């Protein structure tokens, strides 16, 4: 019920002789948050995230994965954050921060 949006995610597989390589696209139900904020990349750099989405806890796209938002804008994953509700009455989730 809370996952009102859908994004298309192409997981980053690495770089090849012809450029970046991505997995086949996967549609992910989510809740989009269009908020600009500072996040720390896996390399330790502070970067600006223009938006993020929250989705199921098992979703973990690698950094640099390509994401197509509902409005058609294409962006990439900076980093992810996982929230584990444990025994609390709150849902576990993954938040994906985008450029």
C-alpha positions as MATLAB code, in Angstrom:
seq = 'XXXXXXXXXXXXXXXXXXXXXXXXXXXXXXXXXXXXXXXXXXXXXXXXXXXXXXXXXXXXXXXXXXXXXXXXXXXXXXXXXXXXXXXXXXXXXXXXXXX';
ca = [
       0.000    0.000    0.000;
       2.828    2.444    0.780;
       4.766    1.643   -2.384;
       2.883    4.051   -4.658;
       5.507    4.470   -7.378;
       7.529    2.266   -9.711;
      11.072    2.773  -10.960;
      13.084    0.767  -13.466;
      16.448   -0.390  -12.113;
      19.325   -1.723  -14.209;
      21.940   -3.113  -11.814;
      25.494   -2.012  -12.542;
      27.647   -5.041  -13.414;
      30.952   -3.287  -14.114;
      32.818   -1.717  -16.969;
      33.666   -3.498  -20.194;
      35.585   -2.694  -23.353;
      32.526   -0.878  -24.722;
      31.656    1.017  -21.532;
      29.463    0.346  -18.520;
      27.551   -2.945  -18.371;
      24.087   -3.250  -16.776;
      21.740   -6.141  -15.965;
      18.312   -6.409  -17.568;
      15.868   -3.834  -16.196;
      13.753   -4.711  -13.152;
      10.612   -2.823  -12.141;
      10.693   -1.947   -8.441;
       7.661   -0.749   -6.449;
       8.704    2.064   -4.133;
       7.940    5.384   -2.479;
       9.884    8.261   -4.051;
      11.238   11.148   -1.982;
      12.260   14.198   -4.064;
      14.467   15.794   -1.413;
      17.987   17.144   -1.921;
      20.383   16.000    0.783;
      24.035   15.235    1.448;
      25.028   11.547    1.583;
      28.333    9.710    1.844;
      29.272    7.515   -1.115;
      30.836    4.074   -0.587;
      34.200    5.729   -1.323;
      33.754    8.129    1.607;
      32.984   11.254   -0.442;
      30.162   13.597    0.545;
      27.869   14.059   -2.470;
      24.469   15.604   -3.104;
      21.518   13.278   -3.635;
      18.659   14.822   -5.618;
      16.134   12.145   -4.736;
      15.748    8.739   -3.138;
      13.285    5.886   -2.941;
      12.233    3.501   -0.193;
      11.385   -0.093   -1.012;
      11.480   -3.676    0.284;
      14.433   -4.649    2.505;
      15.891   -7.244    0.104;
      16.419   -4.697   -2.723;
      20.110   -3.768   -2.874;
      21.233   -2.274   -6.190;
      24.995   -1.679   -6.405;
      26.350    1.872   -6.666;
      26.261    3.264  -10.238;
      23.158    1.231  -11.119;
      20.938    3.057  -13.591;
      17.455    4.088  -12.388;
      14.621    5.464  -14.528;
      12.120    7.473  -12.473;
       8.379    7.674  -13.277;
       8.852   11.061  -14.980;
      11.408    9.503  -17.376;
      14.490   11.037  -15.760;
      17.461    8.650  -15.711;
      19.832    8.810  -12.745;
      22.280    6.560  -10.899;
      22.531    5.016   -7.450;
      24.950    6.713   -5.043;
      24.482    4.432   -2.029;
      21.826    2.549   -0.065;
      20.757    2.456    3.572;
      18.908   -0.444    5.182;
      16.550   -0.032    8.139;
      15.754   -3.178   10.125;
      12.643   -2.801   12.276;
      13.461   -5.973   14.187;
      10.669   -6.653   16.684;
       9.410   -3.073   16.609;
       6.051   -2.410   14.907;
       7.724   -0.611   11.978;
       8.528   -1.961    8.521;
      12.050   -2.902    7.507;
      13.125   -1.213    4.269;
      15.936   -0.129    1.986;
      16.419    3.506    1.022;
      18.254    4.080   -2.267;
      19.925    7.484   -2.707;
      20.151    8.787   -6.267;
      22.214   11.482   -8.003;
];
